[in-house]
Short mmCIF file of C-alpha atoms in Angstrom, two decimals:
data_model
loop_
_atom_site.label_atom_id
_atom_site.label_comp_id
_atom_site.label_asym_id
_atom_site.label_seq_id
_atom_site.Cartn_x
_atom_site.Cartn_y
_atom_site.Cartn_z
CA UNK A 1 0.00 0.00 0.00
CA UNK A 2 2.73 2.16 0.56
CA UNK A 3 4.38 1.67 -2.56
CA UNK A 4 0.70 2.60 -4.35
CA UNK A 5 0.39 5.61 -2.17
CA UNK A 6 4.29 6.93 -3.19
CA UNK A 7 3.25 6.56 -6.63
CA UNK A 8 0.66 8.27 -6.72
CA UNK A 9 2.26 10.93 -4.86
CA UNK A 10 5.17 11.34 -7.14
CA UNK A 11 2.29 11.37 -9.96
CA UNK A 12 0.51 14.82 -7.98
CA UNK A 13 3.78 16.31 -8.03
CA UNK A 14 4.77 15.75 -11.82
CA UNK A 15 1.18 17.11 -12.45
CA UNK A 16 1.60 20.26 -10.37
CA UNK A 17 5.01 20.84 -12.01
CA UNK A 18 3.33 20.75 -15.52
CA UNK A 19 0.89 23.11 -13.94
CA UNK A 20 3.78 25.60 -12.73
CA UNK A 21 4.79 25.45 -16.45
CA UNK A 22 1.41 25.96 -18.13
CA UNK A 23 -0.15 28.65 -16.40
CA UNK A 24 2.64 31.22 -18.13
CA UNK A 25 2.06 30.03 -21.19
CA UNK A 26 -1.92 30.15 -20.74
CA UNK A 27 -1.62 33.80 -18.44
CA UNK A 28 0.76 35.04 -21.84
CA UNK A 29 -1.08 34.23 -25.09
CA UNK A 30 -4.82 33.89 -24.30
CA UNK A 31 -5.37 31.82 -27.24
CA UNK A 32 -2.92 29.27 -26.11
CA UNK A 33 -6.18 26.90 -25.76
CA UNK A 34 -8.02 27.58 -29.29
CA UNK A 35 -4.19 26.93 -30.89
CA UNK A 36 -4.50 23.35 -29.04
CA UNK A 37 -7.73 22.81 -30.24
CA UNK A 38 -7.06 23.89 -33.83
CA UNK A 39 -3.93 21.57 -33.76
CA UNK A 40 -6.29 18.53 -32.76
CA UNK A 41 -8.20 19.22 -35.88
CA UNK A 42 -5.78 19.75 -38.03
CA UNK A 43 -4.05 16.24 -37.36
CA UNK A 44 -7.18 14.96 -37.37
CA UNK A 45 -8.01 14.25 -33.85
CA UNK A 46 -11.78 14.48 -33.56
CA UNK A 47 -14.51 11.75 -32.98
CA UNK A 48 -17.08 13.33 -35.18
CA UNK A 49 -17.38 17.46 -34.15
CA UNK A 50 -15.58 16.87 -31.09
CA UNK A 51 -11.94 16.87 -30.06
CA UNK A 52 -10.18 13.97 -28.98
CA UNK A 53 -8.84 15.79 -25.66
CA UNK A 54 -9.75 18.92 -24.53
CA UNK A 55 -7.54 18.67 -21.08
CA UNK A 56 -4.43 20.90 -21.65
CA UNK A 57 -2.31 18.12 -19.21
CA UNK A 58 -1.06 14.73 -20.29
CA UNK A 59 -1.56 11.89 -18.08
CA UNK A 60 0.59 10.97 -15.83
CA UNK A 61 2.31 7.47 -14.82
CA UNK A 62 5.07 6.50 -12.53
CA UNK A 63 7.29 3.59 -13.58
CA UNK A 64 5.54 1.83 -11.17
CA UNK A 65 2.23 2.06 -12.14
CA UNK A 66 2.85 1.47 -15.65
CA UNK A 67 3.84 -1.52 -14.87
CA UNK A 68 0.96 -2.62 -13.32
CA UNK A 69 -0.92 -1.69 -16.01
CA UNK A 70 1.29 -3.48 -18.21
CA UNK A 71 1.24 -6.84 -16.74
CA UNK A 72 -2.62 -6.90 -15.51
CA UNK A 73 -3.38 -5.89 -19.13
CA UNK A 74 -1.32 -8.04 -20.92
CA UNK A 75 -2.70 -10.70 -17.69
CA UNK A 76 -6.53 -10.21 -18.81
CA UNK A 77 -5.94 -10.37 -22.48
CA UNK A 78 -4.17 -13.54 -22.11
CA UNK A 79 -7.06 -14.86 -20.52
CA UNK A 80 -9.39 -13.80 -23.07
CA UNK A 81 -7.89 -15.62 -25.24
CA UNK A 82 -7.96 -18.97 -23.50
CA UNK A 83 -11.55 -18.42 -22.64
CA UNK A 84 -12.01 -18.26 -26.39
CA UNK A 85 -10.53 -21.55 -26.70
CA UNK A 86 -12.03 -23.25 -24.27
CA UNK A 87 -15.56 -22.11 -25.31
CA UNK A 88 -15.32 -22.94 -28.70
CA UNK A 89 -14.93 -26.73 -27.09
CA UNK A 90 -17.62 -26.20 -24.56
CA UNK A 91 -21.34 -25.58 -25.20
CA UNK A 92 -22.04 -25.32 -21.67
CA UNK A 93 -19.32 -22.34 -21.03
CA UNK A 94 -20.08 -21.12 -24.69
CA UNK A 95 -23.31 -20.11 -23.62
CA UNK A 96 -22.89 -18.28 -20.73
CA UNK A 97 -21.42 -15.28 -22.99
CA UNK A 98 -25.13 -15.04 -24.36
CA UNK A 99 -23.79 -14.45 -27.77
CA UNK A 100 -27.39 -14.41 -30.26
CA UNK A 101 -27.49 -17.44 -32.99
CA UNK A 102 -26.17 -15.01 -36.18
CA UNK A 103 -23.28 -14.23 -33.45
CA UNK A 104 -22.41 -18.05 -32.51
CA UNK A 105 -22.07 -19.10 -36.37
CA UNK A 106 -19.84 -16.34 -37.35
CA UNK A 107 -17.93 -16.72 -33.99
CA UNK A 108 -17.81 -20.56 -35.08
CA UNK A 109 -16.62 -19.89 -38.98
CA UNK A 110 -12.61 -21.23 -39.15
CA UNK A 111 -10.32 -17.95 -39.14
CA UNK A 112 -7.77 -19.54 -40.45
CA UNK A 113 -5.29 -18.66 -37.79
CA UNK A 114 -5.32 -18.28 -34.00
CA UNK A 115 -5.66 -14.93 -31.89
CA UNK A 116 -9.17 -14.07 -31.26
CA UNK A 117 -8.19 -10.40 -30.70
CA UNK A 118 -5.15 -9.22 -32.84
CA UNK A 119 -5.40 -6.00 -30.83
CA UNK A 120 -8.11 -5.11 -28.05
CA UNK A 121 -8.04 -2.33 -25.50
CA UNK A 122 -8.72 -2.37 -21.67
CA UNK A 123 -10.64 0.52 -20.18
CA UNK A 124 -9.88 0.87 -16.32
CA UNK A 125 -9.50 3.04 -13.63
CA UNK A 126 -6.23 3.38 -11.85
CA UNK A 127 -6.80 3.40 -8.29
CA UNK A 128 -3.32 3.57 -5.79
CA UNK A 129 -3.79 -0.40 -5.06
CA UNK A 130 -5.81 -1.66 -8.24
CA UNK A 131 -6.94 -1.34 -11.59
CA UNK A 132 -10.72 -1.42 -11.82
CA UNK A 133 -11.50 -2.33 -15.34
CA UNK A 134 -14.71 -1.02 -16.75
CA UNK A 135 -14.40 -3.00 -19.71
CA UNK A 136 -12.69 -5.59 -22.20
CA UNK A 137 -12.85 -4.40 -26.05
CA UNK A 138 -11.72 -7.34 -27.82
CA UNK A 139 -13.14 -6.55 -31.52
CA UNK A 140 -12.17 -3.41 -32.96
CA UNK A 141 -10.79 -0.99 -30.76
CA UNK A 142 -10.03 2.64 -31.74
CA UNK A 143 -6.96 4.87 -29.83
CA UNK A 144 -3.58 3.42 -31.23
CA UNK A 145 -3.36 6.15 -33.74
CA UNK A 146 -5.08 9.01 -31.97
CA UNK A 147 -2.98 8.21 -28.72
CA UNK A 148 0.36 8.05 -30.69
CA UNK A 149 -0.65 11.35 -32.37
CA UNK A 150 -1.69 13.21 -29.40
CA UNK A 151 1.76 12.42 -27.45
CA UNK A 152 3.72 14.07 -30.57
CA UNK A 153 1.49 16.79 -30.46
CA UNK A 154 1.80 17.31 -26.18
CA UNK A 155 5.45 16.93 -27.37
CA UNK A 156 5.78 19.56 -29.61
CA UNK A 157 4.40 22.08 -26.77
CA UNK A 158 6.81 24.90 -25.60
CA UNK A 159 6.61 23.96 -21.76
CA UNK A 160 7.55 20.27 -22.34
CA UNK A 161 10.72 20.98 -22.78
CA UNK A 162 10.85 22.83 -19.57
CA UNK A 163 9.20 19.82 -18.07
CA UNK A 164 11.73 17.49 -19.80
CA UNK A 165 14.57 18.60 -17.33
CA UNK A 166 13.12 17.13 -14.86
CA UNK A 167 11.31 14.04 -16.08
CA UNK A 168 12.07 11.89 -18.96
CA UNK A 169 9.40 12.20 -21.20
CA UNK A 170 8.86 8.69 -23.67
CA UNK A 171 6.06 8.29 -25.85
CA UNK A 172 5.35 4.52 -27.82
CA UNK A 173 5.14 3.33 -31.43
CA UNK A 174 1.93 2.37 -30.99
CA UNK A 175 0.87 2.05 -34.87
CA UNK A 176 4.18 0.43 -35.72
CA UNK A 177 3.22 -2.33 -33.14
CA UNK A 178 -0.38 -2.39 -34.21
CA UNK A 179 0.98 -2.94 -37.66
CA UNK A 180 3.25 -5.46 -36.73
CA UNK A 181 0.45 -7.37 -34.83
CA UNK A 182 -1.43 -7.02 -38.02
CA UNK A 183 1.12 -8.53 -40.11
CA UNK A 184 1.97 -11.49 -37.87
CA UNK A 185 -1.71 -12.24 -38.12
CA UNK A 186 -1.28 -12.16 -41.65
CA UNK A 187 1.63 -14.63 -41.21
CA UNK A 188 -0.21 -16.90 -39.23
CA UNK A 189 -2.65 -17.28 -41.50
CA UNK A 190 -0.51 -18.05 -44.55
CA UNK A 191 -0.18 -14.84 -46.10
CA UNK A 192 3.51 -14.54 -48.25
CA UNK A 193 3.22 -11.15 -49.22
CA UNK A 194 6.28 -9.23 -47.68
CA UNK A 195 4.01 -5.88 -48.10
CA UNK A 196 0.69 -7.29 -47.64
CA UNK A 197 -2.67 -5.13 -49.02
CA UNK A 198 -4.40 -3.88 -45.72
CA UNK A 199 -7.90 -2.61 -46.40
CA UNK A 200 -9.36 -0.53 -43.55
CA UNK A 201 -13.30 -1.78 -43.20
CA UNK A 202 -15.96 0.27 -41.88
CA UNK A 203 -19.07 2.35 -43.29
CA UNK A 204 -17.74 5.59 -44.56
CA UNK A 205 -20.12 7.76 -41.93
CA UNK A 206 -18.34 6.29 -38.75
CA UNK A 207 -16.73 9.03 -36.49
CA UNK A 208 -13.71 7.43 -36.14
CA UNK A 209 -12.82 7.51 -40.02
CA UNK A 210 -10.54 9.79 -38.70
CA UNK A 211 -8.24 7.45 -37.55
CA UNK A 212 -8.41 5.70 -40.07
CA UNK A 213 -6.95 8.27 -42.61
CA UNK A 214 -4.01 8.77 -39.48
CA UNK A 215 -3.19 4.49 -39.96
CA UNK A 216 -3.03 5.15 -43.52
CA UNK A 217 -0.47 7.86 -43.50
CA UNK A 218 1.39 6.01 -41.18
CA UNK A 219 1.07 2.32 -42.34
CA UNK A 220 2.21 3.53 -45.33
CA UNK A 221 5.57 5.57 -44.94
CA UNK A 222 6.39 2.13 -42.94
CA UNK A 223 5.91 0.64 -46.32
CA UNK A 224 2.64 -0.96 -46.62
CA UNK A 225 -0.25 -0.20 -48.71
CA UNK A 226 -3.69 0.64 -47.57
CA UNK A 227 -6.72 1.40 -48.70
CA UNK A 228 -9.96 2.77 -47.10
CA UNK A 229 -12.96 0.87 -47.68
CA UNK A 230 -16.86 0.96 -46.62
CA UNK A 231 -18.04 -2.77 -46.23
CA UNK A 232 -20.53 -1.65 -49.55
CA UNK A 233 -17.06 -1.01 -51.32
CA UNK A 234 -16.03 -4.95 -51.48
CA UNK A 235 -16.25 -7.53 -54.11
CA UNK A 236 -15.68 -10.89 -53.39
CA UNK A 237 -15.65 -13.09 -56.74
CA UNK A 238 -15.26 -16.29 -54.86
CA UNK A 239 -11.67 -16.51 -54.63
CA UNK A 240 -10.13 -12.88 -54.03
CA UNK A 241 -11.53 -9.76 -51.93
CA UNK A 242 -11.01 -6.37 -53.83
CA UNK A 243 -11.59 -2.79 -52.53
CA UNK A 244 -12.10 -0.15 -55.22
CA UNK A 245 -11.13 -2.37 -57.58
CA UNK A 246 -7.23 -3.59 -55.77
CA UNK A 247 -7.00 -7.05 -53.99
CA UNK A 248 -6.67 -6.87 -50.29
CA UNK A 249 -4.46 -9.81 -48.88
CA UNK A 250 -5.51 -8.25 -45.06
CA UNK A 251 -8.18 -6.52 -43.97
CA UNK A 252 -8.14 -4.59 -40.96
CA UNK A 253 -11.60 -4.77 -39.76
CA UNK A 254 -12.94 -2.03 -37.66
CA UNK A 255 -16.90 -3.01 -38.71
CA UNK A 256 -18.43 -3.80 -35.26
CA UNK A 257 -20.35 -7.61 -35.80
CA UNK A 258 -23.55 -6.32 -34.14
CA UNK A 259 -23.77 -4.44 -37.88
CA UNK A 260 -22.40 -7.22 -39.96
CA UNK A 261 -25.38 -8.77 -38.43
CA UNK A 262 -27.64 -6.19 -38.64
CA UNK A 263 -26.73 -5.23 -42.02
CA UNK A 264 -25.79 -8.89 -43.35
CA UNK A 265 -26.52 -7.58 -46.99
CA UNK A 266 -24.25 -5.06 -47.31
CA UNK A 267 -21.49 -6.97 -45.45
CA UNK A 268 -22.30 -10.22 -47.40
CA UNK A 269 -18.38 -9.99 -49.40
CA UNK A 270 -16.74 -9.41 -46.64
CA UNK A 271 -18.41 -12.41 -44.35
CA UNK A 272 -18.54 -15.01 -47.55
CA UNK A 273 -14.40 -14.27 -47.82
CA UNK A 274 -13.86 -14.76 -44.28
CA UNK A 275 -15.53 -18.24 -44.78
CA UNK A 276 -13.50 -19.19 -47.84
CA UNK A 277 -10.06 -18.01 -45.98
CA UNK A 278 -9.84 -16.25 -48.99
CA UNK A 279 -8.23 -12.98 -47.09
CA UNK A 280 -7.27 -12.35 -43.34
CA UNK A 281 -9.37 -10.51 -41.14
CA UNK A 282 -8.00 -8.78 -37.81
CA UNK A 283 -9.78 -9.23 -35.43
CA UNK A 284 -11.72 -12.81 -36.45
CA UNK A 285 -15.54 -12.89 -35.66
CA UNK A 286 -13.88 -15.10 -32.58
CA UNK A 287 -13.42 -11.91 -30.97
CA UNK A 288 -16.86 -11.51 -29.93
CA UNK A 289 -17.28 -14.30 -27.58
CA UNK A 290 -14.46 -11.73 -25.15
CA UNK A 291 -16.06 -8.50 -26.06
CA UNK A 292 -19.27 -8.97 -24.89
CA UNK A 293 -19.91 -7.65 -21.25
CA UNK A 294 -20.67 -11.35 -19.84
CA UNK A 295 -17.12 -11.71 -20.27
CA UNK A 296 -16.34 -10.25 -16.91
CA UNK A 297 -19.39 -12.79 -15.24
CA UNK A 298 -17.53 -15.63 -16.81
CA UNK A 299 -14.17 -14.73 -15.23
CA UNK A 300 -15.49 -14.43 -12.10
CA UNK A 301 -18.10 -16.86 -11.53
CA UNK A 302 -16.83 -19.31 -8.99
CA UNK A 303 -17.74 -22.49 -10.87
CA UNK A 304 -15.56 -21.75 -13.97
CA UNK A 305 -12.33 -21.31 -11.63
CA UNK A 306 -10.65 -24.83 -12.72
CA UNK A 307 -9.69 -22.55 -16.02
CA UNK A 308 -7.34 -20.32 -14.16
CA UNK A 309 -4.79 -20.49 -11.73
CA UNK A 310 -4.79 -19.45 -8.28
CA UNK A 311 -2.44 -16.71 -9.01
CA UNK A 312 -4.87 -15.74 -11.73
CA UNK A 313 -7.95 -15.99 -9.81
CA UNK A 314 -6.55 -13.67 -7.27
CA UNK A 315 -6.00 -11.14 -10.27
CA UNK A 316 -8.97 -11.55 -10.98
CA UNK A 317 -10.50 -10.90 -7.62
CA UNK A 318 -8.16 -7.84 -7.29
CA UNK A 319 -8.81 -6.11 -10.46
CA UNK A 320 -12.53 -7.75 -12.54
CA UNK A 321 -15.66 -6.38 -10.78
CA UNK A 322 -17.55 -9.12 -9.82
CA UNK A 323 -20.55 -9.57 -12.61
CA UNK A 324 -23.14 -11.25 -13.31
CA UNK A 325 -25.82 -11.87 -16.48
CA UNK A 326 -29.32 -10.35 -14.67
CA UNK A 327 -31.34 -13.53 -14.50
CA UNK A 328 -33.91 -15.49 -12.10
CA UNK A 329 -31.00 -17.73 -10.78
CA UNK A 330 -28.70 -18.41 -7.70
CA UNK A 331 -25.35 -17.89 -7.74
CA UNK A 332 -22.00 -16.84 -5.38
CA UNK A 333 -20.90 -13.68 -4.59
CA UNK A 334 -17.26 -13.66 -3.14
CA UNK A 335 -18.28 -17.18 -1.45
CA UNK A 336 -21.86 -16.61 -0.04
CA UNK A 337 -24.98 -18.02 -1.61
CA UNK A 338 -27.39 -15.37 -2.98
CA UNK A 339 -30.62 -15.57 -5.10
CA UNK A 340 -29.24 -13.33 -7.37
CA UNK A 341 -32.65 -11.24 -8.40
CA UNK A 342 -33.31 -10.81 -4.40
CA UNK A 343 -29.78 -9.48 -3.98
CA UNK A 344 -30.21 -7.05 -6.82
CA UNK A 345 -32.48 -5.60 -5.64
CA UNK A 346 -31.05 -5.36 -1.81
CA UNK A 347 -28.25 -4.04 -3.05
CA UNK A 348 -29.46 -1.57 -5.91
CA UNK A 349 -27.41 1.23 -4.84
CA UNK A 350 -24.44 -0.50 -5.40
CA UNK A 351 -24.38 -1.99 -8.68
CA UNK A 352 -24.50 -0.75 -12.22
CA UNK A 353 -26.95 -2.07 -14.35
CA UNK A 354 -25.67 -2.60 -18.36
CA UNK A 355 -26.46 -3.93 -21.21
CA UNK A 356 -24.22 -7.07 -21.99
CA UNK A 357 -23.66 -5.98 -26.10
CA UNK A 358 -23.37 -1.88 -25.50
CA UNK A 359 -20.34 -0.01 -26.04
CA UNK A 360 -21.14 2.74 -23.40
CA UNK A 361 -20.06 1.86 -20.40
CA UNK A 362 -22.30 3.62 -17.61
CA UNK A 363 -20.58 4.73 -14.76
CA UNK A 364 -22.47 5.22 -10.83
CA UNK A 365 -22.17 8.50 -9.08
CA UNK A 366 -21.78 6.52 -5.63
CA UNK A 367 -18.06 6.85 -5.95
CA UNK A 368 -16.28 4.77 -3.02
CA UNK A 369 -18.87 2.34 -2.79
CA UNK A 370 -17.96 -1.71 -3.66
CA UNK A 371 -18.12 -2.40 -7.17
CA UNK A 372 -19.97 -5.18 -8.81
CA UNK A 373 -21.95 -5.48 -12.69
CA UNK A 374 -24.52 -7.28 -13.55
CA UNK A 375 -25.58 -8.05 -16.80
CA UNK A 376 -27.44 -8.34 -19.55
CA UNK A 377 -28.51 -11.69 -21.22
CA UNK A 378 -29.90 -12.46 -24.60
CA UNK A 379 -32.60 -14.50 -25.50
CA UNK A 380 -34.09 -12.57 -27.92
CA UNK A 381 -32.33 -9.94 -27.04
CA UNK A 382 -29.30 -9.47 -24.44
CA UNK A 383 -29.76 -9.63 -21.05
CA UNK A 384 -28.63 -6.72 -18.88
CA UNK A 385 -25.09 -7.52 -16.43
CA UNK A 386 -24.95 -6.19 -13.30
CA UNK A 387 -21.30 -4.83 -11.65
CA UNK A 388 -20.43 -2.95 -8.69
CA UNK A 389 -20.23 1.20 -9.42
CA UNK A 390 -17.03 2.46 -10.39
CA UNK A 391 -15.44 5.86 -8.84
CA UNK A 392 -16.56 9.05 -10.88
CA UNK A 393 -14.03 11.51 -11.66
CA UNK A 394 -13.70 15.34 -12.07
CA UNK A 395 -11.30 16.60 -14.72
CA UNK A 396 -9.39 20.02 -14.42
CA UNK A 397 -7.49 20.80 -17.56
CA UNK A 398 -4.70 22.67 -15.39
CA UNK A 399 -4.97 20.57 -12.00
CA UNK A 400 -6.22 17.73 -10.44
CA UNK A 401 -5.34 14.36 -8.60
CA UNK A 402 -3.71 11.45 -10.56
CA UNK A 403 -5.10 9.32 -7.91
CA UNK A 404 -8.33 8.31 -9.65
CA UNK A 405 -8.08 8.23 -13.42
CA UNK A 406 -9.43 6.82 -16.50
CA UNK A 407 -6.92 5.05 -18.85
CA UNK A 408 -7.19 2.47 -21.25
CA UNK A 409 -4.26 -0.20 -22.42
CA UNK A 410 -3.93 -1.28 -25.52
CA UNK A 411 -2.80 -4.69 -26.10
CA UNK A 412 -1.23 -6.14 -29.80
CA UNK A 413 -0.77 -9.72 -30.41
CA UNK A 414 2.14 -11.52 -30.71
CA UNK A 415 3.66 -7.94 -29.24
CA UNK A 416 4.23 -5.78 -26.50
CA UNK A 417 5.00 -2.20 -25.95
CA UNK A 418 8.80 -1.71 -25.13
CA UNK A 419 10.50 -1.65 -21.62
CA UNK A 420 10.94 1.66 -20.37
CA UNK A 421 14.45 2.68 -18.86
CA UNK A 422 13.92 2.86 -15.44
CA UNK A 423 14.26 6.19 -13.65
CA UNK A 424 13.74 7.59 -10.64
CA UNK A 425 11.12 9.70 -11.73
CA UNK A 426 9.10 9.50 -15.15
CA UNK A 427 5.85 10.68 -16.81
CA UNK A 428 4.49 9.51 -19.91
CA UNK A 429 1.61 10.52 -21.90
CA UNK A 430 -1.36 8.24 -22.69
CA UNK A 431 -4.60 9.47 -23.93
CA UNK A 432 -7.72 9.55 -22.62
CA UNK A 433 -10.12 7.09 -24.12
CA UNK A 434 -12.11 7.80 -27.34
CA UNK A 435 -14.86 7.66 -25.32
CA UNK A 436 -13.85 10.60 -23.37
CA UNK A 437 -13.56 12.61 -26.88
CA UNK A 438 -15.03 15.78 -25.61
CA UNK A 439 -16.56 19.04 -27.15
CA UNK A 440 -14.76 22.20 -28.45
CA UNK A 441 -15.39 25.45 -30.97
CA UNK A 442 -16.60 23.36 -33.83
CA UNK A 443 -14.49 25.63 -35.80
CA UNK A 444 -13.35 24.27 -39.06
CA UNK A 445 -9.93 22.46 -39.38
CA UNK A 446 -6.91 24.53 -39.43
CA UNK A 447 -4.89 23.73 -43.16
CA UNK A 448 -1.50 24.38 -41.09
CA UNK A 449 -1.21 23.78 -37.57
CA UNK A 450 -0.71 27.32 -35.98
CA UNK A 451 2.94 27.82 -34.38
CA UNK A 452 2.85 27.51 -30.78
CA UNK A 453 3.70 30.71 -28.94
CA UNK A 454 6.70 30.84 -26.61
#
């Protein structure tokens, strides 16, 4: 506990030090903020009208903690992966994810190769003795190029190099690794194409096209070809996949299932190539069976612990809120029998209520209080899951506590994100979640980012 409260300590002080440096810079040029803003736009950091980040502060970490982020992460993801497995083999464990019958036969269609999740995020909060995670998104998870982008951009301001005397600042290569996840995929598959053709996939109108355009860019000064492509855009003649008329060898899909689904039509090339292993697709339509919310009511339910070890188990305990799908059943709850409707409703003010297939993750006001989730299952439609509330935050673009904070890690197949050096004292930058995207002047773009004043 100690070691949890000095690093968050030494996390207040790096934050009050950026503050010392701001506030010149803010008290000097009073449109120090709209430049920010108009900088976010112009590199294409929006989701939709809204900017990415609208905090003038990175976000802090001590060695320390990102480390525990690191291995917890990396921890969780791993496990995901072997719950996968083992459902796939299972009926019984299969359908305790609730996954609808359109779901369970593409989750069931060979992918040709064997991660589930070629990348997924983790959405937490970072408490001083635990990570509380709010969320596992194991299909197609947005950040790696908006994060990477906004640390160059929190870079390139005039008081980080001020703050660089004191700290060592490090930022990653997040779309290199996502790239090389990608390709490794591609390997595992039985792609030979030294420069594989990625293809993008998602409809056109998404917010997060965005990002999209930044992988591009980025994917291709590394040396590999993309192109952007709504699911409408592919052609699938039985035995190759072509966007806008080019042969993609990998696509990169960021097309969420539920719409595959819900729009089987339109995605009806894409899905029939995926059967034929005709192409690779990161992530596989295995990815669901982690993604959904009842993913965090498997991992803790008492009678699937013969999957993990004791070591995990107590991760688990430490760091999943206990959840459950919302049905008329009994159940355990950290070793006690309940009759889990009656003790929904006892303990109402303590759990959040979600839907099992939503992306929005609510988040209670009771900050402090246990947390648990219960959930949501589908018959027809998905049940909600139930989980413990998780502790609401107050932002302060200048100021604030680093004790309680909302992160998310990103996790890459077959890769990890690089050691830091160690030092006695270092900050890094990680961005908040896309989630968080917040709103700002909806002033058009910038064509050239505006100097920074000094």
């Amino acid at each position: 506990m100690t070691g949890a409260a000095d690093s968050s300590s030494a996390a207040s002080r790096t934050a009050e030090l950026w503050r010392e440096a701001l506030l010149p810079a803010l008290g000097n040029s009073p449109r120090f903020a709209d430049q920010f803003f108009e900088r976010l736009r112009a590199a294409k950091l929006t989701f939709g009208d809204r900017v990415h980040c609208p905090f003038l502060r990175p976000f802090f970490l001590s060695p320390e903690d990102e480390q525990r982020v690191r291995i917890v992460a990396e921890a969780i993801a791993a496990l995901g992966e072997r719950v996968v497995a083992a459902a796939l083999e299972d009926r019984a464990l299969f359908a305790q994810f609730r996954l609808r019958p359109e779901e369970e036969r593409l989750a069931r269609l060979h992918a040709g190769y064997g991660f589930a999740s070629t990348a997924s995020r983790l959405d937490a909060f970072l408490l001083p003795d635990s990570l509380k995670f709010a969320e596992y998104n194991g299909e197609s998870p947005a950040g790696a190029g908006y994060s990477e982008t906004l640390a160059q951009i929190f870079s390139d301001l005039p008081m980080m190099a001020q703050f660089a005397k004191h700290y060592d600042v490090h930022s990653y290569p997040l779309t290199a690794k996502l790239l090389d996840a990608l390709v490794m995929s591609y390997i595992d598959w039985g792609g030979t194409s030294k420069r594989p053709q990625i293809a993008i996939v998602d409809w056109r109108e998404v917010p997060t096209w965005s990002e999209f355009e930044i992988l591009k860019e980025r994917f291709e000064k590394m040396g590999v070809p993309v192109v952007l492509a709504d699911p409408r855009d592919l052609v699938f003649d039985g035995k190759t996949l072509a966007a806008h008329s080019t042969k993609i060898d990998l696509v990169y899909r960021r097309v969420l299932i539920n719409d595959i689904v819900a729009r089987s039509k339109e995605c009806e090339a894409l899905v029939k190539a995926y059967a034929a292993n005709a192409v690779c697709v990161a992530n596989t339509f295995r990815c669901k069976i982690p993604h959904v919310k009842a993913f965090f009511a498997v991992l803790t339910d008492e009678r699937n612990g013969a999957l993990f070890s004791h070591g995990e188990r107590d991760l688990i305990h430490r760091h999943i809120p206990w959840t459950r799908v919302v049905e008329d059943t009994s159940t355990a709850h950290y070793g006690e029998h309940i009759d889990l409707l009656a003790f929904i409703r006892e303990k109402r003010e303590n759990l959040v209520l979600k839907p099992a297939m939503n992306m929005v993750v609510p988040v209670s006001r009771l900050a402090g209080k246990p947390t648990n989730t219960i959930g949501i299952t589908p018959s027809a439609a998905p049940s909600p899951v139930a989980t413990p509330p998780l502790p609401s935050l107050s932002n302060n673009p200048a100021r604030g506590s680093c004790k309680s904070a909302s992160l998310s890690a990103a996790k890459f197949s077959r890769t990890s994100l690089p050691p830091r050096p160690s030092s006695s004292a270092t900050c890094s930058s990680i961005s908040l979640p896309t989630s968080s995207a917040a709103n700002s002047p909806a002033s058009s773009p910038a064509s050239v980012p505006p100097a920074w004043p000094t």
